[in-house]
Amino acid sequence: NGDYRVAFFGAGGVGKSSIVLRFVKGTFSDSYVPTIEDTYQQVISSNQKNVCTLEITDTTGSHQFPAMQRLSVSKGHAFVLVYSVTSRQSLEELGPILLMLKEVKGNEIADVPIVLVGNKKDEASRREVPYETGVKLADRWNTGFVETSAKSNENIAELFQTLLSLEKKRQLAL
Ligand code: GDP
Ligand code: MG
């Protein structure tokens, strides 16, 4: 079918749910509600079927049950790896997730769209991860890169555009 499945990964509290809710519903909340696992759908355009459903899975983060994590990966077409620019630790937690992606996807990994996202760019005074660090890591990992703020709605649509533009097998757009 025409579904295009995207899964979000990253440490708890980096803003995965906030990014997804900002994109899907246009809302933002300052309160933190830990996620179990939620899926959202959004209609996008595709050269193959005119319409396509973008299915977004918001995972609980890096401490999700490994079996559940691997299932989201095997079903997913594209991935968003989120850290917070206010936490160097949250960036370090993405390394094992990328390794797991490579392991589950095997040889296909080179064709799998992945975007590295540094969220909370509005928190300038609490920044621990420089923009350049994100750029360099994305270059090394061969992924897209964008810094976002779910709070001030910066680069949220751009994040999804970047991800869709990395898909080689079909032409997808918002
Ligand atoms: P998740 O665990 O990765 O899903 O993180 P959440 O989306 O639940 O967000 C965790 C906390 O960070 C919440 O209190 C959010 O309001 C806050 N938050 C999320 N995105 C941003 C952002 O872009 N800027 C700021 N300042 N706070 C954010
Ligand atoms: Mg969440």
Coordinates of C-alpha atoms and ligand atoms in Angstrom, one line a residue:
N1 CA 0.0 0.0 0.0
G2 CA 0.9 3.7 -0.1
D3 CA 1.9 4.1 3.5
Y4 CA 5.2 5.8 4.3
R5 CA 6.3 5.0 7.8
V6 CA 8.6 7.2 9.8
A7 CA 9.8 6.5 13.4
F8 CA 11.2 9.0 15.9
F9 CA 13.9 7.9 18.3
G10 CA 15.9 9.6 21.0
A11 CA 16.3 9.9 24.7
G12 CA 13.3 10.8 27.0
G13 CA 12.7 14.5 27.2
V14 CA 14.4 15.7 24.0
G15 CA 11.1 16.7 22.4
K16 CA 10.1 13.9 20.1
S17 CA 6.5 14.1 21.1
S18 CA 6.5 17.9 20.9
I19 CA 8.0 17.9 17.4
V20 CA 5.4 15.3 16.2
L21 CA 2.5 17.2 17.8
R22 CA 3.7 20.5 16.5
F23 CA 3.8 19.1 13.0
V24 CA 0.5 17.1 13.1
K25 CA -1.6 19.3 15.3
G26 CA 0.2 22.7 15.4
T27 CA 0.2 22.7 19.2
F28 CA 2.9 22.9 21.9
S29 CA 2.7 22.2 25.6
D30 CA 5.3 23.0 28.3
S31 CA 4.3 19.9 30.4
Y32 CA 6.1 16.6 30.0
V33 CA 3.9 13.6 29.4
P34 CA 6.0 10.4 28.9
T35 CA 4.9 8.5 25.8
I36 CA 4.1 4.8 25.5
E37 CA 4.0 4.6 21.7
D38 CA 1.8 6.7 19.5
T39 CA 1.1 6.7 15.8
Y40 CA -0.1 9.7 13.8
Q41 CA -1.2 9.9 10.2
Q42 CA -0.8 12.8 7.8
V43 CA -1.7 12.8 4.0
I44 CA 1.2 13.8 1.8
S45 CA 1.8 13.7 -2.0
S46 CA 3.6 11.0 -3.9
N47 CA 4.5 10.6 -7.6
Q48 CA 3.3 7.0 -7.4
K49 CA -0.3 7.3 -6.1
N50 CA -0.9 11.1 -5.9
V51 CA -1.6 10.7 -2.2
C52 CA 0.3 8.7 0.4
T53 CA -0.2 8.4 4.1
L54 CA 2.7 9.5 6.2
E55 CA 2.5 7.4 9.3
I56 CA 4.6 8.8 12.2
T57 CA 5.5 6.6 15.2
D58 CA 6.5 8.5 18.3
T59 CA 8.5 6.0 20.4
T60 CA 9.2 6.2 24.1
G61 CA 12.8 6.7 23.5
S62 CA 16.0 4.8 23.9
H63 CA 14.7 2.9 26.9
Q64 CA 11.9 1.3 24.9
F65 CA 11.8 -2.5 25.0
P66 CA 14.5 -3.6 22.5
A67 CA 12.1 -6.0 20.8
M68 CA 9.6 -3.2 20.3
Q69 CA 12.3 -0.8 19.1
R70 CA 13.5 -3.4 16.5
L71 CA 10.0 -3.9 15.3
S72 CA 9.5 -0.2 14.7
V73 CA 12.8 -0.2 12.7
S74 CA 12.0 -3.2 10.6
K75 CA 8.6 -1.7 9.7
G76 CA 9.9 1.8 9.1
H77 CA 10.9 3.4 5.8
A78 CA 12.6 6.5 7.3
F79 CA 13.9 7.6 10.7
V80 CA 14.4 10.7 12.8
L81 CA 17.0 10.7 15.5
V82 CA 16.4 13.5 18.0
Y83 CA 18.7 15.0 20.7
S84 CA 18.3 18.2 22.6
V85 CA 21.0 20.9 22.0
T86 CA 20.8 21.4 25.8
S87 CA 22.1 17.9 26.5
R88 CA 25.3 16.4 25.3
Q89 CA 24.2 13.2 26.9
S90 CA 21.1 13.0 24.7
L91 CA 23.4 13.2 21.6
E92 CA 25.6 10.4 23.0
E93 CA 22.5 8.2 23.4
L94 CA 21.9 8.2 19.6
G95 CA 25.0 6.2 18.8
P96 CA 23.6 2.9 19.9
I97 CA 20.3 3.7 18.1
L98 CA 22.1 4.2 14.8
L99 CA 24.0 0.9 15.3
M100 CA 20.7 -0.9 15.9
L101 CA 19.3 0.7 12.7
K102 CA 22.3 -0.5 10.7
E103 CA 22.0 -4.0 12.3
V104 CA 18.2 -4.3 11.5
K105 CA 18.3 -2.8 8.0
G106 CA 21.5 -4.5 6.9
N107 CA 22.6 -3.7 3.4
E108 CA 19.6 -1.5 2.8
I109 CA 20.8 1.1 5.3
A110 CA 22.5 3.3 2.6
D111 CA 19.1 3.9 1.0
V112 CA 17.2 4.6 4.3
P113 CA 16.4 8.3 4.9
I114 CA 17.6 9.4 8.3
V115 CA 17.6 12.9 9.7
L116 CA 19.6 13.9 12.8
V117 CA 17.7 16.6 14.7
G118 CA 19.0 19.0 17.4
N119 CA 15.8 20.2 19.1
K120 CA 15.3 23.0 21.6
K121 CA 17.3 25.5 19.6
D122 CA 15.3 28.3 21.4
E123 CA 17.1 27.5 24.6
A124 CA 20.2 29.5 23.7
S125 CA 21.4 30.0 27.3
R126 CA 21.3 26.3 28.1
R127 CA 23.0 25.1 24.9
E128 CA 25.6 22.3 25.4
V129 CA 25.9 21.1 21.8
P130 CA 27.2 23.6 19.2
Y131 CA 25.5 23.6 15.8
E132 CA 28.8 22.6 14.2
T133 CA 28.9 19.4 16.3
G134 CA 25.6 18.3 14.9
V135 CA 26.7 19.2 11.3
K136 CA 29.9 17.1 11.6
L137 CA 28.2 14.1 13.2
A138 CA 25.5 14.1 10.5
D139 CA 28.3 14.3 7.9
R140 CA 30.0 11.3 9.5
W141 CA 26.8 9.3 9.8
N142 CA 25.7 10.3 6.3
T143 CA 22.3 11.6 7.5
G144 CA 20.4 14.8 7.0
F145 CA 20.7 17.5 9.7
V146 CA 18.4 20.2 11.1
E147 CA 18.1 22.1 14.3
T148 CA 14.5 22.6 15.4
S149 CA 12.4 24.2 18.1
A150 CA 9.0 22.6 18.7
K151 CA 8.3 25.4 21.2
S152 CA 8.9 28.3 18.8
N153 CA 8.0 26.3 15.7
E154 CA 11.3 26.6 13.9
N155 CA 12.3 24.2 11.1
I156 CA 9.5 21.6 12.0
A157 CA 8.1 21.4 8.4
E158 CA 11.7 21.7 7.1
L159 CA 12.6 18.6 9.1
F160 CA 9.9 16.5 7.4
Q161 CA 10.7 18.1 4.0
T162 CA 14.4 17.1 4.4
L163 CA 13.4 13.6 5.4
L164 CA 11.1 13.1 2.4
S165 CA 13.7 14.6 0.0
L166 CA 16.1 11.8 1.0
E167 CA 13.8 9.1 -0.2
K168 CA 15.2 7.8 -3.5
K169 CA 12.5 5.2 -4.4
R170 CA 9.6 7.6 -4.7
Q171 CA 9.1 11.3 -4.9
L172 CA 7.4 12.4 -1.7
A173 CA 6.4 15.9 -0.6
L174 CA 4.4 17.6 2.1
Ligands
GDP1 P1 10.0 13.3 24.5 O1 10.2 12.5 25.7 O2 11.2 13.2 23.6 O3 8.8 13.0 23.7 O4 9.9 14.9 24.9 P2 8.6 15.8 25.0 O5 8.1 16.2 23.7 O6 7.6 15.2 25.9 O7 9.2 17.1 25.6 C1 9.9 17.1 26.9 C2 9.9 18.4 27.5 O8 10.7 19.4 26.7 C3 8.5 19.1 27.7 O9 8.5 19.8 28.9 C4 8.4 20.0 26.5 O10 7.6 21.1 26.7 C5 9.9 20.5 26.3 N1 10.2 20.8 24.9 C6 10.0 20.1 23.8 N2 10.4 20.7 22.7 C7 10.9 21.9 23.1 C8 11.6 22.9 22.4 O11 11.7 23.0 21.2 N3 12.0 24.0 23.2 C9 11.9 24.0 24.6 N4 12.3 25.0 25.2 N5 11.3 23.0 25.2 C10 10.8 21.9 24.5
MG2 MG 7.4 11.4 24.1

